[in-house]
Coordinates of C-alpha atoms and ligand atoms in Angstrom, one line a residue:
X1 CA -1.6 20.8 41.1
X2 CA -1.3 24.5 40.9
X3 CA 0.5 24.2 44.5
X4 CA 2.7 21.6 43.8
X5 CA 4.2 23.4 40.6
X6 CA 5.5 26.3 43.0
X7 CA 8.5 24.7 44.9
X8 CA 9.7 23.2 41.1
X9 CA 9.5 26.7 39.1
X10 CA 11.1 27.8 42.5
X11 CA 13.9 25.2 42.8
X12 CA 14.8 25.5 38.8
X13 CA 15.3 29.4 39.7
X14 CA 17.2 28.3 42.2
X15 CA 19.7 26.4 40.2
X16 CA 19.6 29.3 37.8
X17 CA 20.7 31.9 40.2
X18 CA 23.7 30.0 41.7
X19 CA 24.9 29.9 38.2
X20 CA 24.7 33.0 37.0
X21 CA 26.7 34.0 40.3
X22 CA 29.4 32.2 39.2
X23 CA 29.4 33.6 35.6
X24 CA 29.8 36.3 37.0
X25 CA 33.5 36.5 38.2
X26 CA 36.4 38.4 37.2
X27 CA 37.4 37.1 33.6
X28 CA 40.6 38.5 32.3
X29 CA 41.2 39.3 29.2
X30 CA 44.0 39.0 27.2
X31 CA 45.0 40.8 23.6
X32 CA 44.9 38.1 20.8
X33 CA 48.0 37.3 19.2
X34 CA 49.0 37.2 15.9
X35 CA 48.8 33.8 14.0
X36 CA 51.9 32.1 13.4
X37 CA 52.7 32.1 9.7
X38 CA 51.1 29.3 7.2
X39 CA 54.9 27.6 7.0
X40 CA 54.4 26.6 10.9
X41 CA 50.9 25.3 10.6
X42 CA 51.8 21.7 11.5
X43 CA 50.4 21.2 7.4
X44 CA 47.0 22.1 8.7
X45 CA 44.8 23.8 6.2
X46 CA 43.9 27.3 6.6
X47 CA 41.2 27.8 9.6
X48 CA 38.0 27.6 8.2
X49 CA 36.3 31.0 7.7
X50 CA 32.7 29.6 7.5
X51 CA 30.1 30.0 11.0
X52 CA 30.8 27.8 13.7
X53 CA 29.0 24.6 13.2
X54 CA 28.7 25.0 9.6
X55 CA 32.1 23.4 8.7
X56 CA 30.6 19.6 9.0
X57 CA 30.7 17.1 11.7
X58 CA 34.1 16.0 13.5
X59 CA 34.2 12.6 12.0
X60 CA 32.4 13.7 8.7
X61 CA 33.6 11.1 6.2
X62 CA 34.7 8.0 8.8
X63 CA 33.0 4.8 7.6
X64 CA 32.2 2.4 10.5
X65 CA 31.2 -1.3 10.2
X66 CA 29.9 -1.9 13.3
X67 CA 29.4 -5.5 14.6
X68 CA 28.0 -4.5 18.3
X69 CA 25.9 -5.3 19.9
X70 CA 24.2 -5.0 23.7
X71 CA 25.3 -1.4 25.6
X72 CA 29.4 -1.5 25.5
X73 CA 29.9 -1.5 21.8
X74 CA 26.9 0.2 20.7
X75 CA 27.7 3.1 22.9
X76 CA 31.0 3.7 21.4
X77 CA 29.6 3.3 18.0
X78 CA 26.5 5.9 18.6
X79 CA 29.2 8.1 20.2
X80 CA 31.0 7.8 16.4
X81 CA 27.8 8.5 14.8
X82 CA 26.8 11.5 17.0
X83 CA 30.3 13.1 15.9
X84 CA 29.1 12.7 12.2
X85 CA 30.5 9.0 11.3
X86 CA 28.4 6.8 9.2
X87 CA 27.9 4.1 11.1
X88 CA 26.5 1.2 9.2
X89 CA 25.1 -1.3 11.9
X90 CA 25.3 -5.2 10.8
X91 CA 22.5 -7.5 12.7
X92 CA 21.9 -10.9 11.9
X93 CA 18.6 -11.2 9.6
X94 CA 15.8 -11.4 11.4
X95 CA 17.2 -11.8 15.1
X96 CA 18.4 -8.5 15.4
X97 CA 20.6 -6.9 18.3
X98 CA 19.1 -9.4 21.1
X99 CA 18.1 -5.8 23.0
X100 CA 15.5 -4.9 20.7
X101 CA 13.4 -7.6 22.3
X102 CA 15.0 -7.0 25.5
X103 CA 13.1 -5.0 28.3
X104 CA 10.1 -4.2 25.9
X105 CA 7.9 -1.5 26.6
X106 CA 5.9 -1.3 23.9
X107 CA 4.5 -4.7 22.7
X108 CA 6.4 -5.9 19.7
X109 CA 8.6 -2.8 19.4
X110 CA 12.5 -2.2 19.5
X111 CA 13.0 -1.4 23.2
X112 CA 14.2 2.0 25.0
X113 CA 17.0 0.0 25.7
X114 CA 18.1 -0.9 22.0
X115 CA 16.8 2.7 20.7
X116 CA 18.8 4.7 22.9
X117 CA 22.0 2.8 22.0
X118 CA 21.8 2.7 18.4
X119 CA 20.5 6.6 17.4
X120 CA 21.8 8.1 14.1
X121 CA 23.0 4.4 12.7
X122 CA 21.9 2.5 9.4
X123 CA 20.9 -1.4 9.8
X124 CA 21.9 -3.5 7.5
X125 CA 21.2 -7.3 7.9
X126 CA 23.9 -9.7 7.0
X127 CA 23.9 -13.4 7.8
X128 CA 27.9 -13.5 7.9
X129 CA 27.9 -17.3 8.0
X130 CA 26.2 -17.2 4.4
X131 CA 28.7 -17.3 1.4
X132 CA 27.2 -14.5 -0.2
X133 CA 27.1 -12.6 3.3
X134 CA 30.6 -13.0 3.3
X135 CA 31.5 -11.8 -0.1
X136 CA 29.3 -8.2 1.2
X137 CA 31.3 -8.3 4.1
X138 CA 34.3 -8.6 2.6
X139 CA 33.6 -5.1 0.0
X140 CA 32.3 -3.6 3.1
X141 CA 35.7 -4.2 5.3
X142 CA 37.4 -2.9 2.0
X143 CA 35.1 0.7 2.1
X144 CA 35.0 1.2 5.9
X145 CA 37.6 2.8 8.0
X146 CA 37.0 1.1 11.5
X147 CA 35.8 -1.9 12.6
X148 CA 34.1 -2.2 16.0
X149 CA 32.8 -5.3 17.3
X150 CA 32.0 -6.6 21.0
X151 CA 31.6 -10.3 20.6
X152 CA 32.5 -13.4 22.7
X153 CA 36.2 -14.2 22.4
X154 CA 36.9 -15.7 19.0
X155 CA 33.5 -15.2 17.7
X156 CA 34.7 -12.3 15.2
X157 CA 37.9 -15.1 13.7
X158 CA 35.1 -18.1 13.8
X159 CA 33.3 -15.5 11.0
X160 CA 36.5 -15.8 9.1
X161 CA 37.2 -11.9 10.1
X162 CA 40.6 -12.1 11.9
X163 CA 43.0 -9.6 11.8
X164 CA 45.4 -11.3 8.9
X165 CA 42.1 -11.4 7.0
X166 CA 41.5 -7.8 7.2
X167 CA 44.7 -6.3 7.4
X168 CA 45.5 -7.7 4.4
X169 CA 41.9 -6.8 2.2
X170 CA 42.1 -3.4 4.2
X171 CA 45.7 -2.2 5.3
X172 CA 43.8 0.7 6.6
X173 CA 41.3 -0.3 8.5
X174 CA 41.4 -0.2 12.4
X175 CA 39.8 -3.3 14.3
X176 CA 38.1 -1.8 17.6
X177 CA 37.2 -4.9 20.2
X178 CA 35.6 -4.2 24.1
X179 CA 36.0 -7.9 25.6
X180 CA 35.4 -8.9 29.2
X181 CA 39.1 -9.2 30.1
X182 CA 42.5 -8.7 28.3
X183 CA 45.1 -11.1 27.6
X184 CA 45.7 -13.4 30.8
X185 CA 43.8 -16.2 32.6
X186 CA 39.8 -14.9 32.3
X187 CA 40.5 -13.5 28.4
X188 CA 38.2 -16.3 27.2
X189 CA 35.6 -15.1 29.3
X190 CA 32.0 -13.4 28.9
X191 CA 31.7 -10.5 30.3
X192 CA 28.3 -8.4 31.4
X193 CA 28.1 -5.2 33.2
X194 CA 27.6 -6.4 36.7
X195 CA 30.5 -9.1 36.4
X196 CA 32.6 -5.9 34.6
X197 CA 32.5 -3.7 37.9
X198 CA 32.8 -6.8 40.4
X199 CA 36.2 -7.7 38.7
X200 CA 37.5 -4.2 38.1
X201 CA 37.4 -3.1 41.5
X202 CA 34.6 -0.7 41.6
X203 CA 31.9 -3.5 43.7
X204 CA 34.7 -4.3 46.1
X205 CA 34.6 -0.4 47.1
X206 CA 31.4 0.7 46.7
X207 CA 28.8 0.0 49.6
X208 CA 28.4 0.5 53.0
X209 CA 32.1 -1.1 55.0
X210 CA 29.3 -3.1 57.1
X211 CA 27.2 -4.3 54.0
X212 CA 27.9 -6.2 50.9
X213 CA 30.0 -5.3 47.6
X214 CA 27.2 -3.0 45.7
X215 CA 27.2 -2.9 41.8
X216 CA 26.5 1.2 40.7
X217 CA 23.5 2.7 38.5
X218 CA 26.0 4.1 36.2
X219 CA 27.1 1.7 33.6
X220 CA 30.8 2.0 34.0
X221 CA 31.3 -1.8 32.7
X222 CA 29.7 -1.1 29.4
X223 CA 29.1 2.2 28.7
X224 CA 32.2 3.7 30.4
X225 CA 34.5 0.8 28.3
X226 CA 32.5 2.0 24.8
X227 CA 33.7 4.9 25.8
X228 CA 37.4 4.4 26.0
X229 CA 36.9 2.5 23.1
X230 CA 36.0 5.7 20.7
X231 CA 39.0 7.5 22.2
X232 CA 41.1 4.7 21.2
X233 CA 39.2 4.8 17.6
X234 CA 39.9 8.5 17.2
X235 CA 43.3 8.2 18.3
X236 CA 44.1 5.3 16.0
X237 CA 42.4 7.1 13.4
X238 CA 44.8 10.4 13.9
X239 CA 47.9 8.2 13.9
X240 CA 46.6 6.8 10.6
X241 CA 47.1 10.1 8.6
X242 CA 50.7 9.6 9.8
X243 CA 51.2 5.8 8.8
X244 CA 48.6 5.3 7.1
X245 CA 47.6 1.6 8.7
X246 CA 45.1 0.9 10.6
X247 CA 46.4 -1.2 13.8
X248 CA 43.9 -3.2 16.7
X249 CA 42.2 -1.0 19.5
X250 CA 41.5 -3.6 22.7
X251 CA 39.3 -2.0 25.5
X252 CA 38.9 -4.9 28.2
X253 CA 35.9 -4.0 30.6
X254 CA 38.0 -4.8 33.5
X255 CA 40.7 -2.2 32.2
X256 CA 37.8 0.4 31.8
X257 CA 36.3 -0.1 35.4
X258 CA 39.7 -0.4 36.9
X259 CA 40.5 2.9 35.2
X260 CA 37.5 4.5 36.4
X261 CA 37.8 3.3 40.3
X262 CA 41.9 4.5 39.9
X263 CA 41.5 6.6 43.0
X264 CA 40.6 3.2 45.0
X265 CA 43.9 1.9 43.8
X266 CA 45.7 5.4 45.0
X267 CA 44.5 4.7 48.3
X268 CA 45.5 0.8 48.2
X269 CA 48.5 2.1 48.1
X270 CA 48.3 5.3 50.4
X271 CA 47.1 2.2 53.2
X272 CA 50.6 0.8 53.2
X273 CA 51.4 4.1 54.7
X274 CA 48.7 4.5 57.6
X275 CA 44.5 4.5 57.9
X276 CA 43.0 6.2 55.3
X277 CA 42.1 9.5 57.8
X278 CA 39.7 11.1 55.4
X279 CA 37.0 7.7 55.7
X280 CA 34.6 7.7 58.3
X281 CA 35.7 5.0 59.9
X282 CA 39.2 6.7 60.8
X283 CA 36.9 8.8 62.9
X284 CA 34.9 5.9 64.0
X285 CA 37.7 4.2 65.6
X286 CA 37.6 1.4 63.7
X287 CA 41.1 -0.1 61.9
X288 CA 41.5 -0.8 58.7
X289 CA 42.4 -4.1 56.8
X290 CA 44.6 -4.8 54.2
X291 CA 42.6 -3.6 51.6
X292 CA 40.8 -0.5 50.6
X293 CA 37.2 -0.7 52.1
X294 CA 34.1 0.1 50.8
X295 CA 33.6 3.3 52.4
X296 CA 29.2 4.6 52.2
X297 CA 29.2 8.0 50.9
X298 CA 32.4 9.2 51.9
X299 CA 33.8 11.4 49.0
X300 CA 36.9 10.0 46.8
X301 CA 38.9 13.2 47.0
X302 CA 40.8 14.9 50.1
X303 CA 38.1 17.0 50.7
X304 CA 35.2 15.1 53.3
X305 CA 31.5 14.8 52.2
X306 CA 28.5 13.3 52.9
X307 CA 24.8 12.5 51.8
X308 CA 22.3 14.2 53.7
X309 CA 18.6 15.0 54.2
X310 CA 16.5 17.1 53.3
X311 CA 13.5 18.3 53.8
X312 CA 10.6 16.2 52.6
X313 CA 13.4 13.2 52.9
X314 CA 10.4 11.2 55.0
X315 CA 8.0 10.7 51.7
X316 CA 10.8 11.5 49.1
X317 CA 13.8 8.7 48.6
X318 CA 15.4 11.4 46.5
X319 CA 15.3 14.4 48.8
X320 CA 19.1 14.6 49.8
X321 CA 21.9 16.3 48.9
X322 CA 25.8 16.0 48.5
X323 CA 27.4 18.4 51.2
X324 CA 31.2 18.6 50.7
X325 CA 33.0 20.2 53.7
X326 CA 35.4 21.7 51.7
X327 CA 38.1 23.3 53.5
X328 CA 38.5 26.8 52.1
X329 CA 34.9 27.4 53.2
X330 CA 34.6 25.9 56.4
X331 CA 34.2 29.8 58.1
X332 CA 30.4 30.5 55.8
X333 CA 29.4 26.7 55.9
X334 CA 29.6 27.5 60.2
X335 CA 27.9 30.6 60.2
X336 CA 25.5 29.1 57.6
X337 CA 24.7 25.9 60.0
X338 CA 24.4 28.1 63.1
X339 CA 27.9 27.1 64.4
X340 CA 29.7 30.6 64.2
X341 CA 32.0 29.0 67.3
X342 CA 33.4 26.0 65.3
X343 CA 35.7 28.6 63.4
X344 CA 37.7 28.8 66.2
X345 CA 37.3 26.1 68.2
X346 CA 40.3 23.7 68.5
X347 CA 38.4 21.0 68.0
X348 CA 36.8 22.4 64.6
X349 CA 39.1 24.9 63.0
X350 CA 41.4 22.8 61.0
X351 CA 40.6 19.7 58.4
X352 CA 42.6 17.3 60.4
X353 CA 41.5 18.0 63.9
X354 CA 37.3 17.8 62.4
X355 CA 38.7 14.0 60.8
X356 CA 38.0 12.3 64.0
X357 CA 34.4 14.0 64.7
X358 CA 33.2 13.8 61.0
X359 CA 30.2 11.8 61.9
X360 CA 29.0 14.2 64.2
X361 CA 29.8 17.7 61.9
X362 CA 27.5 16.1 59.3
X363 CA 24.8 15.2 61.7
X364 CA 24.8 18.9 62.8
X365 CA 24.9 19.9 58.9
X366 CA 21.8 17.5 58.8
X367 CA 19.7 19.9 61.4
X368 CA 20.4 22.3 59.1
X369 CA 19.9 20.9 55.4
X370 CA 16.9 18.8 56.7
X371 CA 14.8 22.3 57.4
X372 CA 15.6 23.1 53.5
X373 CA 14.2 21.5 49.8
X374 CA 17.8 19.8 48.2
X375 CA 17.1 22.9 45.5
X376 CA 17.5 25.6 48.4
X377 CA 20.3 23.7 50.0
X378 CA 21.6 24.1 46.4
X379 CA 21.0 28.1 46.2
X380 CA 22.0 28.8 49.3
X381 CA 25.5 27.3 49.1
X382 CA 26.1 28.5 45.8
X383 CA 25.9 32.1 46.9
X384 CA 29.2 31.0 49.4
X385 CA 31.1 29.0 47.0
X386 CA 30.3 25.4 49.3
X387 CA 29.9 22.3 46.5
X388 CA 26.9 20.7 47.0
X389 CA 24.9 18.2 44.7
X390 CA 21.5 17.8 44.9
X391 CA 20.2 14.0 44.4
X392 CA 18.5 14.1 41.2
X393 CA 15.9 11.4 40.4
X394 CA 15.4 10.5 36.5
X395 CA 12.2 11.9 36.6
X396 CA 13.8 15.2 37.0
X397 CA 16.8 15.1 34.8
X398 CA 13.8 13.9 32.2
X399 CA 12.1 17.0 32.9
X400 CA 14.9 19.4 33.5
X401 CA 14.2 22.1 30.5
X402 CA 18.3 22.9 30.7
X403 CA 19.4 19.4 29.8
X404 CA 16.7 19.8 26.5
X405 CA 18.4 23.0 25.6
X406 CA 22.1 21.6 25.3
X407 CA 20.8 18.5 23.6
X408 CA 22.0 16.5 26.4
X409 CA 18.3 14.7 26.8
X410 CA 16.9 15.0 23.4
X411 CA 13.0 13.2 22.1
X412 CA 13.1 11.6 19.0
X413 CA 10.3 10.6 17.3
X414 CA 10.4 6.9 16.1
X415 CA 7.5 5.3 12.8
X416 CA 6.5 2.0 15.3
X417 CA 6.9 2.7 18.7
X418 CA 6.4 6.7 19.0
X419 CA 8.6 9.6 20.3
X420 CA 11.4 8.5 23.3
X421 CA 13.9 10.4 25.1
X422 CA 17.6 9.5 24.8
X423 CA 21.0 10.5 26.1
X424 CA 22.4 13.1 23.2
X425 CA 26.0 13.3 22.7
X426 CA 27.7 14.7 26.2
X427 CA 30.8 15.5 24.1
X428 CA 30.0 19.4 23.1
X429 CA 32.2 20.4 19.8
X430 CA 31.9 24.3 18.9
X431 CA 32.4 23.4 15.6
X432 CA 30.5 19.9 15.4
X433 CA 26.6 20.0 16.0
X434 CA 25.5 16.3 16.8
X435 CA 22.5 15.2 14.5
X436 CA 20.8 13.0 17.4
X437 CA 18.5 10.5 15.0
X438 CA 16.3 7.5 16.1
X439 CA 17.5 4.5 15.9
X440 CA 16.9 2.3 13.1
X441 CA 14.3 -0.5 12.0
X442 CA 16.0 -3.8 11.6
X443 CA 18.1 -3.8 8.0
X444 CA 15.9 -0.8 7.3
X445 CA 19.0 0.6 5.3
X446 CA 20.1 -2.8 4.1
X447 CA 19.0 -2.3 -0.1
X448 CA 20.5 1.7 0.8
X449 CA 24.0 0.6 1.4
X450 CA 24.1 -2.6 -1.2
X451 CA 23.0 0.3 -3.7
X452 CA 24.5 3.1 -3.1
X453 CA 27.3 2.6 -0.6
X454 CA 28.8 -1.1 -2.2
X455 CA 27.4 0.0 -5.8
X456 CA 25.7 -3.6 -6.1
X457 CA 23.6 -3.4 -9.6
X458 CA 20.1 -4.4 -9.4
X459 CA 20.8 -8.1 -10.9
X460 CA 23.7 -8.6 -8.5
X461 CA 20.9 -7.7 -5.7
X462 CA 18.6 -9.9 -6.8
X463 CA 21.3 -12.3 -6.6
X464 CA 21.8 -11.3 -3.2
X465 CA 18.3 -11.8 -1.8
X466 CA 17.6 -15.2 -3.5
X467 CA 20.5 -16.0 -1.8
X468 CA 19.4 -15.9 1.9
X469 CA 22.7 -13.7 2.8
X470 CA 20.6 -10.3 3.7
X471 CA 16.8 -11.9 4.5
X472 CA 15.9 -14.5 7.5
X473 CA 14.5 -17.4 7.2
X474 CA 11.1 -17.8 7.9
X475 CA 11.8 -20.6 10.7
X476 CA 15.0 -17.8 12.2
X477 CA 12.5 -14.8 12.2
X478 CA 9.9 -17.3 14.4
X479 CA 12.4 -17.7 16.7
X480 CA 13.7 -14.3 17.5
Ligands
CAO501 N1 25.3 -13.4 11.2 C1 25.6 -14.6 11.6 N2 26.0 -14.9 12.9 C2 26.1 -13.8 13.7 C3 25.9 -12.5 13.3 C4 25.5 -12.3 11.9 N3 25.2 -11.1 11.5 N4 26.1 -11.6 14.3 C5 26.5 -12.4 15.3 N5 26.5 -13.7 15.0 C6 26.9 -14.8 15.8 C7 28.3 -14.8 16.1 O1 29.1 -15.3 15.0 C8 28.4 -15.8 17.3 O2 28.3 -17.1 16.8 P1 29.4 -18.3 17.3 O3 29.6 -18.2 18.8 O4 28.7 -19.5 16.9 O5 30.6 -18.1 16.5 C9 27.0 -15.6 17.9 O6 26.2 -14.8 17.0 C10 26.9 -14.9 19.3 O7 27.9 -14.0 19.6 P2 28.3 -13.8 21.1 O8 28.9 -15.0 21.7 O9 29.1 -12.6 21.1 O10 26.9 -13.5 21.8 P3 26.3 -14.0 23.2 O11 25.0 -13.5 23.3 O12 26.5 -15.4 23.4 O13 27.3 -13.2 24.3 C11 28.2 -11.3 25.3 C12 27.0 -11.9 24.6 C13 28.0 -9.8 25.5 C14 28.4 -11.9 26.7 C15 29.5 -11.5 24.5 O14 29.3 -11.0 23.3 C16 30.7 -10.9 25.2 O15 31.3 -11.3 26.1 N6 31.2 -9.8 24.6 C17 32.4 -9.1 25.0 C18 32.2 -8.3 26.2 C19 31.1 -7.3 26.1 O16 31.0 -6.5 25.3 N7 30.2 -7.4 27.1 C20 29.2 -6.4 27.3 C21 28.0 -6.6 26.7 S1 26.9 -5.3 27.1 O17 26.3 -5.8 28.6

């Protein structure tokens, strides 16, 4: 054990050093102006004179009904409530978000995946098809400032919640929707991750150009559209103090990816002009089509990279490491690889004449990196300025002490199922310290928010509950 410790104490030191030589740079300093005077302050109050972090949470105040449900939505919304929004969460009575039965790891417990989606929200459960459901609905659409939702197409009017509905009970409130597709021939359309990235471009071009369109880890369908969607909240929520309406906030998962996988599109385009020269297979020989192709590990910029091995790559899949041949360094990334020659060899010295022979330049790199741990590769580079990336696995980003320091992985402990990890907010604020909280029971915070949020008097509660609006029934809770 002992033994095995060494090269990981080692290899965080490593990462340690490499950034505290780049702290270390010249930093220039400039003399603080004065303020401008109070009249040209935008009408912004004074700036707060109390500690950083210690003047509330960004959204502090924001009011969020939040009808997601599955990854996209409930990112966005656990974004919201990470930034200090009270997100009240509505499920249906005893079915829940379908993920807290999905991909169980502890029998009969809310799953990893629905606890690390819905951290720092309230549940409250609401049949909205019941009469009396509605009539809570309808005081909570009057109280909250954003709507956010991620159903099937239509399912959000079918609830009697359509726009005209709301914008008329609430002039003020903004209607956030993530949907498969926008407005056009696949808008009525569900939409999963997988079927988000296919049609937004990012399968088509990721992959190996001899292989299959590949889907990515990352999920760009659903968590990368929840997160447009909260820019498109905050934004509709700044232009509110202006109008003081609320308007609708569409992120279509297509849109999202399409956004994301923009510099595929770039080079659509640039291929109307020529071959793409930077993609291994301009150095292969081998001509391209007429649209972008998937392209392995070539990097998406102008600079060329490649994954390579390292050493222990034979017994560990995730010994590797991202080596960028980045051109302003090409002199120490020769002399580092044992190839002091290349500098000034015609062939070598200059970015477009190595294009042709970038298969073989990596392969040499290879010699080198594979006699090296990913972690040294990493320190050694460092000291000369040449971006690497070392292939982490999620065993060590789960372990990696730094990531639990800036609250990016944080453990939360949780009354049924025990402590988990989850992703913390990856936004940092100065001034807005994320309260990362486990996610709720189902409607644990239902008789909270009739009481206290919708000011519901006991009878009227009572009312409620014999009602069947807020409880399942007992054949519903069988079934979930
Ligand atoms: N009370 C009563 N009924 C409720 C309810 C509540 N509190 N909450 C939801 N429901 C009902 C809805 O009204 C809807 O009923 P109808 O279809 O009869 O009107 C029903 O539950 C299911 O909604 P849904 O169609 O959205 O759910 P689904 O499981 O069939 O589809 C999904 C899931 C994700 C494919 C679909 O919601 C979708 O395409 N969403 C938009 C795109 C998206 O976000 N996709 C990413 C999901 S994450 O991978």
């Amino acid at each position: 054990m002992a033994t095995k410790k060494k090269p990981k104490a080692k290899a965080k030191a490593a990462v340690k050093k490499a950034a505290v030589k780049k702290a270390a740079k010249k930093v220039v300093k400039l003399k603080a102006g004065k303020p401008l005077a109070a009249a040209a302050s935008n009408g912004l109050p004074r700036p707060s004179a109390k500690p950083w972090g210690a003047a509330g949470r960004a959204l502090d105040g924001v009011k969020i009904l939040d009808f997601t449900h599955v990854q996209s939505g409930p990112t966005c919304t656990q974004l919201l409530a990470y930034m200090g929004a009270d997100v009240m969460k509505v499920e249906r009575p005893g079915v829940g978000d379908i993920t807290r039965g999905q991909l169980r790891d502890v029998k009969g417990q809310d799953s990893l995946y629905f606890t690390m989606l819905n951290g720092s929200k309230r549940s409250i459960t609401i049949d909205s098809k019941n009469p009396k459901g509605k009539e809570i609905l309808e005081r909570l659409v009057k109280y909250c400032d954003v709507l956010v939702e991620n159903f099937a197409p239509g399912a959000l009017d079918r609830m009697g919640l359509t726009w005209d509905y709301i914008h008329k009970t609430n002039p003020r409130m903004i209607v956030a929707s993530v949907k498969g597709f926008g407005p056009g021939p696949y808008e009525d359309c569900k939409v999963y991750e997988n079927v988000a990235q296919c049609a937004g471009g990012s399968a088509s071009t990721t992959g190996f150009r001899d292989g299959p369109p590949l889907v990515t880890g990352a999920q760009i369908g659903d968590s990368g559209t929840g997160l447009h969607l909260a820019l498109g909240i905050v934004s509709a929520l700044y232009q509110r103090i202006r109008t003081g309406r609320g308007q609708k906030v569409l992120c279509a998962m297509q849109d999202g990816v399409l956004n994301l996988a923009r510099v595929k599109l770039r080079d659509q385009q640039r291929l109307a002009h020529g071959p793409l020269a930077e993609y291994s297979q301009f150095g292969e020989g081998i001509p391209f089509g007429k649209a972008v192709p998937r392209a392995g590990n070539d990097s998406g910029g102008g600079q060329p990279g490649w994954i390579l091995k390292c050493k222990g790559w034979e017994s560990d899949p995730d010994a590797y490491i991202y080596f960028i041949t980045q051109a302003p360094v090409w002199g120490a990334i020769c002399d580092l690889i044992g190839k002091p020659e290349w500098k000034t060899d015609a062939d070598y010295a200059t970015p477009p004449a190595r294009l042709p022979r970038l298969r073989q330049i990596f392969d040499t790199i290879e010699q080198w990196t594979k006699t090296k741990t990913k972690f040294e590769v990493m320190e050694i580079c460092n000291q000369h300025d040449i971006p690497v990336g070392p292939i982490l696995s999620m065993k060590e980003l789960a372990e990696e002490p730094s990531l639990r320091a800036t609250g990016t992985v944080v453990e939360v402990d949780h009354p049924t199922r025990g402590p988990y990890l989850t992703v913390g907010n990856p936004i940092k604020l100065s001034d807005s310290i994320p309260d990362v909280r486990r996610s709720p029971l189902l409607g644990e915070h239902t008789d909270e928010v009739l009481r206290e949020v919708l000011r519901y008097s006991d009878k009227e509660i009572a009312a409620i509950k014999a009602s069947g609006a807020i409880s399942a029934s007992e054949k519903k809770a069988e079934a979930a």
